[in-house]
One Martini backbone bead per residue (centre of mass of N, CA, C, O) as a GRO file, in nm:
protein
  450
    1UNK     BB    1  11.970   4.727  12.208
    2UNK     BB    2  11.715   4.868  12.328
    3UNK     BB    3  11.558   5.174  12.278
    4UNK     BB    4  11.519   5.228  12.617
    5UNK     BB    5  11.805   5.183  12.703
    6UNK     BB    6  11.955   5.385  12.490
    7UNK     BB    7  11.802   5.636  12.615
    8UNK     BB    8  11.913   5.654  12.894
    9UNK     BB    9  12.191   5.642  12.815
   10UNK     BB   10  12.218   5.859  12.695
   11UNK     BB   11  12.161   6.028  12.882
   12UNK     BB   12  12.349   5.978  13.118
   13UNK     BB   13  12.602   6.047  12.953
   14UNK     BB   14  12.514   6.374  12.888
   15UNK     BB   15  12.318   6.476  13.096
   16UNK     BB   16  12.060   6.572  13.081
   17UNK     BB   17  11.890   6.397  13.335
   18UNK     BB   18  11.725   6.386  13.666
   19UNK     BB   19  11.622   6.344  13.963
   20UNK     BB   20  11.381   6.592  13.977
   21UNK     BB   21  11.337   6.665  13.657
   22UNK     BB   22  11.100   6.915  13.493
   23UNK     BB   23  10.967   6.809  13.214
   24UNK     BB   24  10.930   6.944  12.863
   25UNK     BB   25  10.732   6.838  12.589
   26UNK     BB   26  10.770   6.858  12.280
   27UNK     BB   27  10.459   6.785  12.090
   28UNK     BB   28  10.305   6.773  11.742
   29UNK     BB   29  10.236   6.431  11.650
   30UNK     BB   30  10.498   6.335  11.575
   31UNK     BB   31  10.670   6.065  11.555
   32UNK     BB   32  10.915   6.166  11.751
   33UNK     BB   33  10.741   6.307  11.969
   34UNK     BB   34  10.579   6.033  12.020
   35UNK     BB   35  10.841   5.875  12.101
   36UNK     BB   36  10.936   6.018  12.303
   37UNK     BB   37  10.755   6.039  12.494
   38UNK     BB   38  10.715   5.736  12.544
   39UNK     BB   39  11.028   5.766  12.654
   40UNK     BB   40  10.943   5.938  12.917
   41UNK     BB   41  10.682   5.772  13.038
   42UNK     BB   42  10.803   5.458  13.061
   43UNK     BB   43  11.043   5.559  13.242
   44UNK     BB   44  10.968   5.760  13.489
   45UNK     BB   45  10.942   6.067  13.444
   46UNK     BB   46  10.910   6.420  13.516
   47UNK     BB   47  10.602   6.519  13.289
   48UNK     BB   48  10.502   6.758  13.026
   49UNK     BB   49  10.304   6.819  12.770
   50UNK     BB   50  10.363   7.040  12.437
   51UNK     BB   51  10.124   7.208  12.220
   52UNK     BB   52  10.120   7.355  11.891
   53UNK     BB   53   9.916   7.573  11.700
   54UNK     BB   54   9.947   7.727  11.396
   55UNK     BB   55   9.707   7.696  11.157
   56UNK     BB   56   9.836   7.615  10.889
   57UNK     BB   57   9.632   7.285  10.832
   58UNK     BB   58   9.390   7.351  10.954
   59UNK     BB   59   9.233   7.015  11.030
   60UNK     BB   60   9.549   6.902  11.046
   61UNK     BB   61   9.596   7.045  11.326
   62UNK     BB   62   9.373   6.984  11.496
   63UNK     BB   63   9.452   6.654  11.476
   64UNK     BB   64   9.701   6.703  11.632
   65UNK     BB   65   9.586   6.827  11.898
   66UNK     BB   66   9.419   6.592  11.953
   67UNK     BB   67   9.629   6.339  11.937
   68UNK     BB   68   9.774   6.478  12.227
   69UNK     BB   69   9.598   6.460  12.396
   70UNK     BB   70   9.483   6.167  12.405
   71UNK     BB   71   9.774   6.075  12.508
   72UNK     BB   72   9.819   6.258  12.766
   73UNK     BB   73   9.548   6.133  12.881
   74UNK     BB   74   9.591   5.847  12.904
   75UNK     BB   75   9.895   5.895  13.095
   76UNK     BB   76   9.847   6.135  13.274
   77UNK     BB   77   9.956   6.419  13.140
   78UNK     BB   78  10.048   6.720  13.149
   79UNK     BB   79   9.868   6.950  12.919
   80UNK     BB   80   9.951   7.177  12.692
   81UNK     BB   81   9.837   7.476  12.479
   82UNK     BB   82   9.879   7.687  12.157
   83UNK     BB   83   9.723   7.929  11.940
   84UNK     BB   84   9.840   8.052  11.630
   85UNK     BB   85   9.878   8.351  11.384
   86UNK     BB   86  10.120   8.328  11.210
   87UNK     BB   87  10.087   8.477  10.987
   88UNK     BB   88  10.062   8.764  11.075
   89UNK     BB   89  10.342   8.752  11.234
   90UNK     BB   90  10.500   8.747  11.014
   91UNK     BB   91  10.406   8.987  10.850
   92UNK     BB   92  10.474   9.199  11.107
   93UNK     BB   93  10.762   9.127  11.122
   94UNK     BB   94  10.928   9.019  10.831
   95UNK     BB   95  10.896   8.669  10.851
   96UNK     BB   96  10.903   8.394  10.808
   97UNK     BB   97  10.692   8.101  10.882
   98UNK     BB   98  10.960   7.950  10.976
   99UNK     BB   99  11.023   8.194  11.209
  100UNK     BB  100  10.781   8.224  11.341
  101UNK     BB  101  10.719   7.932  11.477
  102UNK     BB  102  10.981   7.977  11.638
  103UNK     BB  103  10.933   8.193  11.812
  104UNK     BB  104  10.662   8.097  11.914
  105UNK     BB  105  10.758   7.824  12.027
  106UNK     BB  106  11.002   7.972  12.211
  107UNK     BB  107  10.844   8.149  12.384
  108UNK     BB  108  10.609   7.973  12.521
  109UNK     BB  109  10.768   7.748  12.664
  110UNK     BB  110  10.870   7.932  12.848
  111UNK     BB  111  10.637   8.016  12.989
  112UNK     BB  112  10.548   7.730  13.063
  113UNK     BB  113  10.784   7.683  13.265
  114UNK     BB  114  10.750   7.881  13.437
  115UNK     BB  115  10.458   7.860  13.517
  116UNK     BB  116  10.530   7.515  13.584
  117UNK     BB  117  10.835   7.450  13.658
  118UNK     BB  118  10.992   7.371  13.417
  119UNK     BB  119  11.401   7.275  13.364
  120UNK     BB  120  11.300   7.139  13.092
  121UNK     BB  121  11.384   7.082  12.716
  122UNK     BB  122  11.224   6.873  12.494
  123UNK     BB  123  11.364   6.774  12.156
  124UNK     BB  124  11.254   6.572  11.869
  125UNK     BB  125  11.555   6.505  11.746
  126UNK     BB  126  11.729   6.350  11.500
  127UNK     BB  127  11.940   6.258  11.366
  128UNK     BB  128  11.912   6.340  11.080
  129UNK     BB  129  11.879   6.583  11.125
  130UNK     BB  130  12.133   6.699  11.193
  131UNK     BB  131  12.250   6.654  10.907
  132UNK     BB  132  12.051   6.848  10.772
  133UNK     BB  133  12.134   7.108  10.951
  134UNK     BB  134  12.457   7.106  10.850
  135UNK     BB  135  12.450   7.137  10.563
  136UNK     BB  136  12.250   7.375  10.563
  137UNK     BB  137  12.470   7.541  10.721
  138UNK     BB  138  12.690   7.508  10.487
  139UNK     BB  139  12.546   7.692  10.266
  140UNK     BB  140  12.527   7.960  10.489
  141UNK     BB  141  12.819   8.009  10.633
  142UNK     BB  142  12.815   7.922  10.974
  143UNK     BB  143  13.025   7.765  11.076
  144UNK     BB  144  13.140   7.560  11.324
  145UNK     BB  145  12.892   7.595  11.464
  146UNK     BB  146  12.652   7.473  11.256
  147UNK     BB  147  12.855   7.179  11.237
  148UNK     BB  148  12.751   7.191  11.577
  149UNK     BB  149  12.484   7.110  11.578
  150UNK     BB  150  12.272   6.937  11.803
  151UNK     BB  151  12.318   6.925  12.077
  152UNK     BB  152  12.212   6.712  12.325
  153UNK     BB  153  12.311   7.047  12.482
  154UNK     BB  154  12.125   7.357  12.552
  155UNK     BB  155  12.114   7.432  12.892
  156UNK     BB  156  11.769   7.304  12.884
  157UNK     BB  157  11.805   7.200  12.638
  158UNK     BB  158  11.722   6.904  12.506
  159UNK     BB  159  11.806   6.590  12.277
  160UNK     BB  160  11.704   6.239  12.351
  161UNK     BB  161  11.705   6.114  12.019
  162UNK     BB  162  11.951   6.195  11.858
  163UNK     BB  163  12.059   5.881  11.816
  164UNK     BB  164  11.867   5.857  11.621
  165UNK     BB  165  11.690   5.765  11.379
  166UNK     BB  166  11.421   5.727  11.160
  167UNK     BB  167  11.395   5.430  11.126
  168UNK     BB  168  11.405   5.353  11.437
  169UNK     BB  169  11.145   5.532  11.508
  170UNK     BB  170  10.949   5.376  11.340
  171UNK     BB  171  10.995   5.092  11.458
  172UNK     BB  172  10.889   5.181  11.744
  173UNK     BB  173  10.601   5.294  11.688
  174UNK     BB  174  10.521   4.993  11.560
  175UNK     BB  175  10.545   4.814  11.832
  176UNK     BB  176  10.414   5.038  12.032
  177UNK     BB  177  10.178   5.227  11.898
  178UNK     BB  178  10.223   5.437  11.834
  179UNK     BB  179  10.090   5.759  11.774
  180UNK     BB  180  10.077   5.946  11.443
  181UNK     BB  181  10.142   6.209  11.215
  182UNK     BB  182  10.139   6.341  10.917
  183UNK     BB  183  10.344   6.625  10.743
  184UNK     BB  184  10.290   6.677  10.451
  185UNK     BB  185  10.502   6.933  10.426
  186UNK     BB  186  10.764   6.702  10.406
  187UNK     BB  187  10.722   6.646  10.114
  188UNK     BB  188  10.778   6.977  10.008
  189UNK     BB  189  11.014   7.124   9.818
  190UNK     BB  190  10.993   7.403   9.869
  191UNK     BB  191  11.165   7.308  10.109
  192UNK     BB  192  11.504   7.304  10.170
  193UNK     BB  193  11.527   7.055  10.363
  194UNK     BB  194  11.369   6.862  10.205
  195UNK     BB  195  11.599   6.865   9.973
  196UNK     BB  196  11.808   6.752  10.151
  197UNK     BB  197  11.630   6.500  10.249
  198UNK     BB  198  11.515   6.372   9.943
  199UNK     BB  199  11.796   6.438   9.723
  200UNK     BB  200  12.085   6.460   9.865
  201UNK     BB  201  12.106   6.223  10.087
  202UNK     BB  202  12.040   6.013   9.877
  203UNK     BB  203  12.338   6.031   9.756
  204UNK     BB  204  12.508   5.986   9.991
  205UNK     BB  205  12.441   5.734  10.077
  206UNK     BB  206  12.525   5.614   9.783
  207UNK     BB  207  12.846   5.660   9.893
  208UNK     BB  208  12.764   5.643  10.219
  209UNK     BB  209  12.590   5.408  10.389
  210UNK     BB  210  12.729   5.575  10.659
  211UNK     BB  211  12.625   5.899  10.621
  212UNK     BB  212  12.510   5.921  10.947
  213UNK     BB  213  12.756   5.827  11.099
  214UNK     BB  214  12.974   6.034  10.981
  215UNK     BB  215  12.788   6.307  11.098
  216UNK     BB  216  12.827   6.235  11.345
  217UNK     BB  217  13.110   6.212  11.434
  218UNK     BB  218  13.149   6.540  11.261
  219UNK     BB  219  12.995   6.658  11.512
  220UNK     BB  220  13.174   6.618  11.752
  221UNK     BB  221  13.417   6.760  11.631
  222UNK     BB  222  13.310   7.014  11.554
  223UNK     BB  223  13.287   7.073  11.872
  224UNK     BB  224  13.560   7.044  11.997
  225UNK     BB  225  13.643   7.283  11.784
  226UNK     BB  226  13.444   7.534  11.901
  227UNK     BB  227  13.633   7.510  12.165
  228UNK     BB  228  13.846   7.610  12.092
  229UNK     BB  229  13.814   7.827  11.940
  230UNK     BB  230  13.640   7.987  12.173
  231UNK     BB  231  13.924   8.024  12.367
  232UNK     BB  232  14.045   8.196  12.176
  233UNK     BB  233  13.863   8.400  12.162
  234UNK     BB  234  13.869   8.491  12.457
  235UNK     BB  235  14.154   8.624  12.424
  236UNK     BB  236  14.054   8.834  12.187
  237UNK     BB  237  13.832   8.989  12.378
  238UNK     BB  238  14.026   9.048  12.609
  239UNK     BB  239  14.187   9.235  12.442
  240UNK     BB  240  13.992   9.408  12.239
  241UNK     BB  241  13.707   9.373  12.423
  242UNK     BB  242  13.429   9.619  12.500
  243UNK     BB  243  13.178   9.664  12.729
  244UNK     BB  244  12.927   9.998  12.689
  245UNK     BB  245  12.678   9.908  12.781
  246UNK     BB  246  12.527   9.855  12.435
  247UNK     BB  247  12.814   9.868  12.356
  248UNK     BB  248  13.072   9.775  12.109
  249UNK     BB  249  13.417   9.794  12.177
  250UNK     BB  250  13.716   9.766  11.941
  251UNK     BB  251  14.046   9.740  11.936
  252UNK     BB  252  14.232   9.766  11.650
  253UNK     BB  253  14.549   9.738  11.744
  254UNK     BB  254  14.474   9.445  11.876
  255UNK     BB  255  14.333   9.264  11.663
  256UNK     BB  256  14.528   9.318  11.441
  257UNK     BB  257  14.721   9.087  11.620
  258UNK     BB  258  14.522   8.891  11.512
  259UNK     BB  259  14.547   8.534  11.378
  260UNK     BB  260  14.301   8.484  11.140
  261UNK     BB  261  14.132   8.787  11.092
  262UNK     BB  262  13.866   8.638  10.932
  263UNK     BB  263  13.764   8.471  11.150
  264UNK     BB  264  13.761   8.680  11.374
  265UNK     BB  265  13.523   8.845  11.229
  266UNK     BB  266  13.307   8.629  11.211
  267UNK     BB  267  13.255   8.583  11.519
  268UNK     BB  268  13.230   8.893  11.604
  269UNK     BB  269  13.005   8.977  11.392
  270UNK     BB  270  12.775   8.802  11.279
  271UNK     BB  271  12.560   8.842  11.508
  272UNK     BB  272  12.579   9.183  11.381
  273UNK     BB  273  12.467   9.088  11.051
  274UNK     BB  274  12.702   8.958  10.921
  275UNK     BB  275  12.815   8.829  10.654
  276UNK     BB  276  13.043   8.646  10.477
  277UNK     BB  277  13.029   8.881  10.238
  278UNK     BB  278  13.114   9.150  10.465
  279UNK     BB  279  13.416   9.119  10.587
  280UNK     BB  280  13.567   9.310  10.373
  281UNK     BB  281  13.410   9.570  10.479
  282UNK     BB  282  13.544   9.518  10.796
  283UNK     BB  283  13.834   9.559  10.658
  284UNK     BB  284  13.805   9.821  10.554
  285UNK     BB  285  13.737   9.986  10.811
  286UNK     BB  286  14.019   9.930  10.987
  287UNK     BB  287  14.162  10.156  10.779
  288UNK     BB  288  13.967  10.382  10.787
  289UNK     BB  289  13.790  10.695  10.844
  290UNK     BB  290  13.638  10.849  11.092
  291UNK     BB  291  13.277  10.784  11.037
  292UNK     BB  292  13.237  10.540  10.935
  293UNK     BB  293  13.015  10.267  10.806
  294UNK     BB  294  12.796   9.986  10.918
  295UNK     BB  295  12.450   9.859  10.795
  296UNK     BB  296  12.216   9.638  10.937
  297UNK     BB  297  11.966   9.476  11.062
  298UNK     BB  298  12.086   9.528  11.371
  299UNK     BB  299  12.310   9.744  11.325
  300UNK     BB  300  12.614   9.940  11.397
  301UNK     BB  301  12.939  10.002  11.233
  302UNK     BB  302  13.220  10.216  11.360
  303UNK     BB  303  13.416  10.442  11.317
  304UNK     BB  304  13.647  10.552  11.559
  305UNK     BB  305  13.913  10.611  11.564
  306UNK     BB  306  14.048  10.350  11.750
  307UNK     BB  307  13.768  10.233  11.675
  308UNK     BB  308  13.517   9.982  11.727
  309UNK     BB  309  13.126  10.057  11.724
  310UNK     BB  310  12.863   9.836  11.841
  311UNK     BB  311  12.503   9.929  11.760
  312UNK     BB  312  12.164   9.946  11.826
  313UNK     BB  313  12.033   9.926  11.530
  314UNK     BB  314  11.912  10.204  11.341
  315UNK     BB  315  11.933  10.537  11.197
  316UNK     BB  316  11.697  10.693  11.346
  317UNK     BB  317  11.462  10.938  11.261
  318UNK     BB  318  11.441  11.217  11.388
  319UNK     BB  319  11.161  11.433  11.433
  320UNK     BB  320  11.067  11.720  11.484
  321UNK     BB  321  10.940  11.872  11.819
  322UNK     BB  322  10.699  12.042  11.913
  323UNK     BB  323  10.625  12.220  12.160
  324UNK     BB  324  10.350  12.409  12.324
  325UNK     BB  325  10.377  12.286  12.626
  326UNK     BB  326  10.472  12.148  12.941
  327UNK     BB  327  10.323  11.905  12.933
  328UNK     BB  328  10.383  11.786  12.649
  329UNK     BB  329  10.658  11.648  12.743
  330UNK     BB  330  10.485  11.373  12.817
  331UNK     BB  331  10.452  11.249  12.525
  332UNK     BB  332  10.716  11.246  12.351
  333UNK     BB  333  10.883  10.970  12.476
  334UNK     BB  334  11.139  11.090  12.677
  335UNK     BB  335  10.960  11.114  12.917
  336UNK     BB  336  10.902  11.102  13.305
  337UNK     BB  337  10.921  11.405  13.373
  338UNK     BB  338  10.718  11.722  13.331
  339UNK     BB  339  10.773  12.039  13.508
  340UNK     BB  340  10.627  12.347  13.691
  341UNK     BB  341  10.781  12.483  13.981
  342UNK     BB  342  10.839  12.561  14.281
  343UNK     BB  343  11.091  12.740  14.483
  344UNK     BB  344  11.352  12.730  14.714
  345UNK     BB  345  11.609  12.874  14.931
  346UNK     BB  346  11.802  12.679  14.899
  347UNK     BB  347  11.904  12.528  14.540
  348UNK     BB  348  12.032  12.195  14.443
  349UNK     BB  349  12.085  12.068  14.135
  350UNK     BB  350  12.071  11.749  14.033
  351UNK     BB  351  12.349  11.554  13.945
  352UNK     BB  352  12.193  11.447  13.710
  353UNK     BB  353  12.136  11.404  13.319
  354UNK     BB  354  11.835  11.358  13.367
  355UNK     BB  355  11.807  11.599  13.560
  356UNK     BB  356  11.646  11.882  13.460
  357UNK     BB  357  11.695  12.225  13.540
  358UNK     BB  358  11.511  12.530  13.475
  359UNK     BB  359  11.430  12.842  13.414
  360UNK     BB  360  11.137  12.906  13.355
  361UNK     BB  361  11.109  13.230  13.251
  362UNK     BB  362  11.312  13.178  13.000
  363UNK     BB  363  11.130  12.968  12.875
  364UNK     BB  364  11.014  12.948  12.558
  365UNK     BB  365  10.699  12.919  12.405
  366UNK     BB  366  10.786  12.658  12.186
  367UNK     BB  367  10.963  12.396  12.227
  368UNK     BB  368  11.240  12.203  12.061
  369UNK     BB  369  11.298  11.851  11.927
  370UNK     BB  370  11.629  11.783  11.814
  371UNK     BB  371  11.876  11.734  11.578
  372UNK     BB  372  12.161  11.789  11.568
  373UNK     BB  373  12.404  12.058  11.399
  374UNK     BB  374  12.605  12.207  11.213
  375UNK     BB  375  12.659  12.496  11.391
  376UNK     BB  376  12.563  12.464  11.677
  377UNK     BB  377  12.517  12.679  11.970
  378UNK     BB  378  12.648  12.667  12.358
  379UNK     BB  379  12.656  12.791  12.659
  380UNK     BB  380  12.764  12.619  12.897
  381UNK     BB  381  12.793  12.494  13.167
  382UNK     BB  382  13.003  12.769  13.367
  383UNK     BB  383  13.014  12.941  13.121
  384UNK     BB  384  13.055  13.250  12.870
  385UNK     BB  385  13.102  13.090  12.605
  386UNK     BB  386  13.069  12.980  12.309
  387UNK     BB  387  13.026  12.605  12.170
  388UNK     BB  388  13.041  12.426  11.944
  389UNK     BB  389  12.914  12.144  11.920
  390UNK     BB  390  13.152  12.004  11.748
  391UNK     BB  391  13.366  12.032  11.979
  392UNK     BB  392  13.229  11.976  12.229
  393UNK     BB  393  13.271  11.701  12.168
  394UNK     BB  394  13.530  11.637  12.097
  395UNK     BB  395  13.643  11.732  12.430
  396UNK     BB  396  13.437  11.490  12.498
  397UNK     BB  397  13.506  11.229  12.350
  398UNK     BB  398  13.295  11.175  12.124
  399UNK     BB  399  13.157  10.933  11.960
  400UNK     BB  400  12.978  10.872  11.697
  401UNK     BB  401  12.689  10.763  11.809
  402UNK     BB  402  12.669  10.968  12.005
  403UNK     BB  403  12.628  11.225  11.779
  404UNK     BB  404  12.373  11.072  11.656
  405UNK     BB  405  12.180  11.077  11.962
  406UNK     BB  406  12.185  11.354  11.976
  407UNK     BB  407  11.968  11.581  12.141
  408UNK     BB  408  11.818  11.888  12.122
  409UNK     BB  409  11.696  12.228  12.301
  410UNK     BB  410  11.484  12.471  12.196
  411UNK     BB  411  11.454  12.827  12.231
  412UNK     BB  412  11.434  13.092  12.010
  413UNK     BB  413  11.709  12.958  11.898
  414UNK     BB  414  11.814  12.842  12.162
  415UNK     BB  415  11.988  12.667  12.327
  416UNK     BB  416  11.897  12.471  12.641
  417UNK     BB  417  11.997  12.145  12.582
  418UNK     BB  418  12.126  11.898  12.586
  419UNK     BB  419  12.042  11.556  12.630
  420UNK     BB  420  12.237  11.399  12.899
  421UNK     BB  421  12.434  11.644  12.931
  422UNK     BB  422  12.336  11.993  12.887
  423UNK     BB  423  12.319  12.322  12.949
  424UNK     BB  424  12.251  12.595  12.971
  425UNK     BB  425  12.371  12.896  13.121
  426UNK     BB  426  12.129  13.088  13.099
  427UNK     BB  427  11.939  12.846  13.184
  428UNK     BB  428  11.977  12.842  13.499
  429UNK     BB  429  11.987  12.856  13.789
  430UNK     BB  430  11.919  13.098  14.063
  431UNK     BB  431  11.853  13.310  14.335
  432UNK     BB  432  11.618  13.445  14.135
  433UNK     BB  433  11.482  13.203  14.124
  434UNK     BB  434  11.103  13.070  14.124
  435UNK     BB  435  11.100  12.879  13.876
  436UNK     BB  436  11.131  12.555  13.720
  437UNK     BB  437  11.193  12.352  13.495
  438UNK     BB  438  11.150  11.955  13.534
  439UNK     BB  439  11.333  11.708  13.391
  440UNK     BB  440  11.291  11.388  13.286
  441UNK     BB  441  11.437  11.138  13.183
  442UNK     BB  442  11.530  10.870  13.013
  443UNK     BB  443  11.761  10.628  12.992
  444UNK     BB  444  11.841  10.702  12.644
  445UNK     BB  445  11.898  11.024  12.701
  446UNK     BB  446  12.220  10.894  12.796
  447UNK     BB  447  12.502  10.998  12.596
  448UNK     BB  448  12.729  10.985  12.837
  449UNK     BB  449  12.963  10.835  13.053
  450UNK     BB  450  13.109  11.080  13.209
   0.00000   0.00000   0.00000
């Protein structure tokens, strides 16, 4: 079977496009990218190719722009094409070169598709490929997904090559003259792909002849034990996992009733930053005292009474913040608006935690915006005595994550209101009020759900 055939099958039977299907080409000007093209304008789907120019090889950055844009123009088939200043990118991130280039690379795609209609991402993966990202994944520890990966489709993104090989590929760019540039870089062992491309790989090969036709077929089987995997998971996340606003709370005594509990830990954590040698750190969470952390890179994970709680971000400090004048509170970038106005009577203040009125007359400036400490007391709206802010917490059925984002407001000593949550009593509106301070938060400073 002609290479032009097998392409159209593989399409056909994994569903990849169909008539009617705007492509977007994926393609560096490297031999994979210029012969899917070749087999995807050849064949008479309803393509644009799109072309990274990361700046990263000079003169031969710009001349692989160069070829394929004339490749482009040849089939006459729309270019669409940008330059990133990838180093840059990287040192502001705080990450490779090489993820840098792939955040670039489909962040711009998106927004190419978007913006020109295109319903489908083609990436010139090919079996070879599949089988180094297998292998490299292997390495890193990621699990079933990992052995699973480059999937033919996934949700828009397809990879209608990958059922060839590297040599496939080659013969065809030579049959039928594609034109393609070689990456210098491809050669460089400084990278680990390369080092299981050109050393690894090519010895698993004299063990076993047939050993990408063996990787293909255990990346099948891969996908099928994933979906296994999957499905058992969905059934231990509902009964475990709830999701409330931006946190994961995880019912303790629900999980650890499943098993096997290392490899469910494995599933639900590593998303949220956990690497497979930090499960151990996990698994004595769940039977730590409430208040204990793990801080991930991306998250904190919470002992909170009976519940583990994932919630984004890091600890951050929040320096106390002195207001010296009512305008002022709209620089914090706490609120929506902050006003002194006129009030007249009856005067019913709004049922909102994000909405907060307060006398204005009572409120003396300079006001602290700071996080709360343990000795902090203030008496509640509606009440008549002072309450220890861990207590009000406490009563109040604050997570621990809850209690470590409030935020309140002093003036003269005296807590004027936790921040999304409550004002003090002394400072509330009465029918003596002519003159108000009205603070909007934004919604990140709403921090009760009840």
């Amino acid at each position: 079977m002609k290479m032009q055939e097998k392409f159209i099958k593989f399409i056909t039977d994994n569903r990849l496009a169909e008539n009617g299907d705007e492509i977007l080409l994926g393609v560096s000007g490297g031999v994979d990218s210029m012969v899917m093209a070749h087999l995807f304008i050849t064949s008479g789907f309803n393509t644009g190719i799109a072309h990274c120019n990361f700046r990263l090889r000079g003169a031969d950055s710009d001349a692989d722009e160069d070829l394929v844009r004339e490749f482009a123009s040849a089939y006459n088939v729309p270019f669409h094409f940008s330059r990133f200043d990838t180093e840059d990118y990287a040192i502001e991130k705080g990450i490779t070169i090489q993820m840098a280039a792939r955040d670039l690379r489909y962040s711009w795609f998106e927004k190419t598709m978007e913006e020109y209609g295109y319903n489908l991402l083609a990436l010139a993966h090919n079996k070879s490929d599949r089988t180094e990202t297998i292998l490299l994944n292997l390495t890193r520890g990621t699990g079933i997904t990992g052995m699973a990966a480059m999937k033919p489709r996934s949700d828009y993104r397809i990879r209608p090559v990958i059922f060839a090989s590297r040599d496939e590929i080659l013969e065809y760019a030579r049959q039928y003259g594609v034109p393609w540039r070689e990456d210098k870089s491809n050669q460089s062992l400084k990278y680990t792909r390369n080092k299981i491309r050109h050393k690894i790989v090519p010895l698993l090969r004299e063990i076993n002849p047939s050993f990408d036709d063996t990787m293909w077929e255990n990346a099948g089987r891969f996908s099928e034990y994933e979906q296994i995997i999957s499905q058992y998971m969905a059934g231990v996340r509902e009964k475990s996992v709830k999701q409330i606003n931006n946190d994961i709370h995880i019912d303790i005594r629900a999980l650890v009733s499943f098993s096997p509990l290392k490899s469910i830990l494995f599933e639900i954590f590593t998303p949220f930053g956990i690497s497979p040698s930090g499960l151990d750190e996990v698994g004595a969470l769940l039977s730590s005292e409430s208040g204990k952390k793990i801080i991930t890179r991306t998250h904190i994970i919470y002992r909170d009474r009976k519940e583990l709680i994932i919630t984004p971000g890091s600890p951050a400090e929040f320096p106390a913040k002195v207001i010296n004048k009512p305008e002022d509170l709209n620089k914090t970038g706490l609120t929506v608006k902050a006003e002194i106005r006129e009030i007249s009577h009856p005067f019913k203040p709004p049922a909102s935690r994000l909405h907060i009125t307060l006398d204005a007359e009572l409120v003396k400036f300079p006001v602290i915006i700071r996080r709360w400490k343990h000795g902090d007391r203030f008496i509640p709206l509606g009440m008549n005595n002072f309450r220890k802010l861990s207590d009000y917490f406490t009563d109040r059925k604050f997570s621990v994550p809850q209690k470590e984002k409030a935020l309140i407001m002093e003036s003269d000593g005296n807590i004027i209101a936790i921040l999304g949550e409550r004002i003090d009593n002394r400072y509330r509106v009465t029918s003596e009020t002519r003159k108000i301070l009205e603070i909007i938060l934004k919604e990140p400073f709403l921090i009760s759900g009840s």
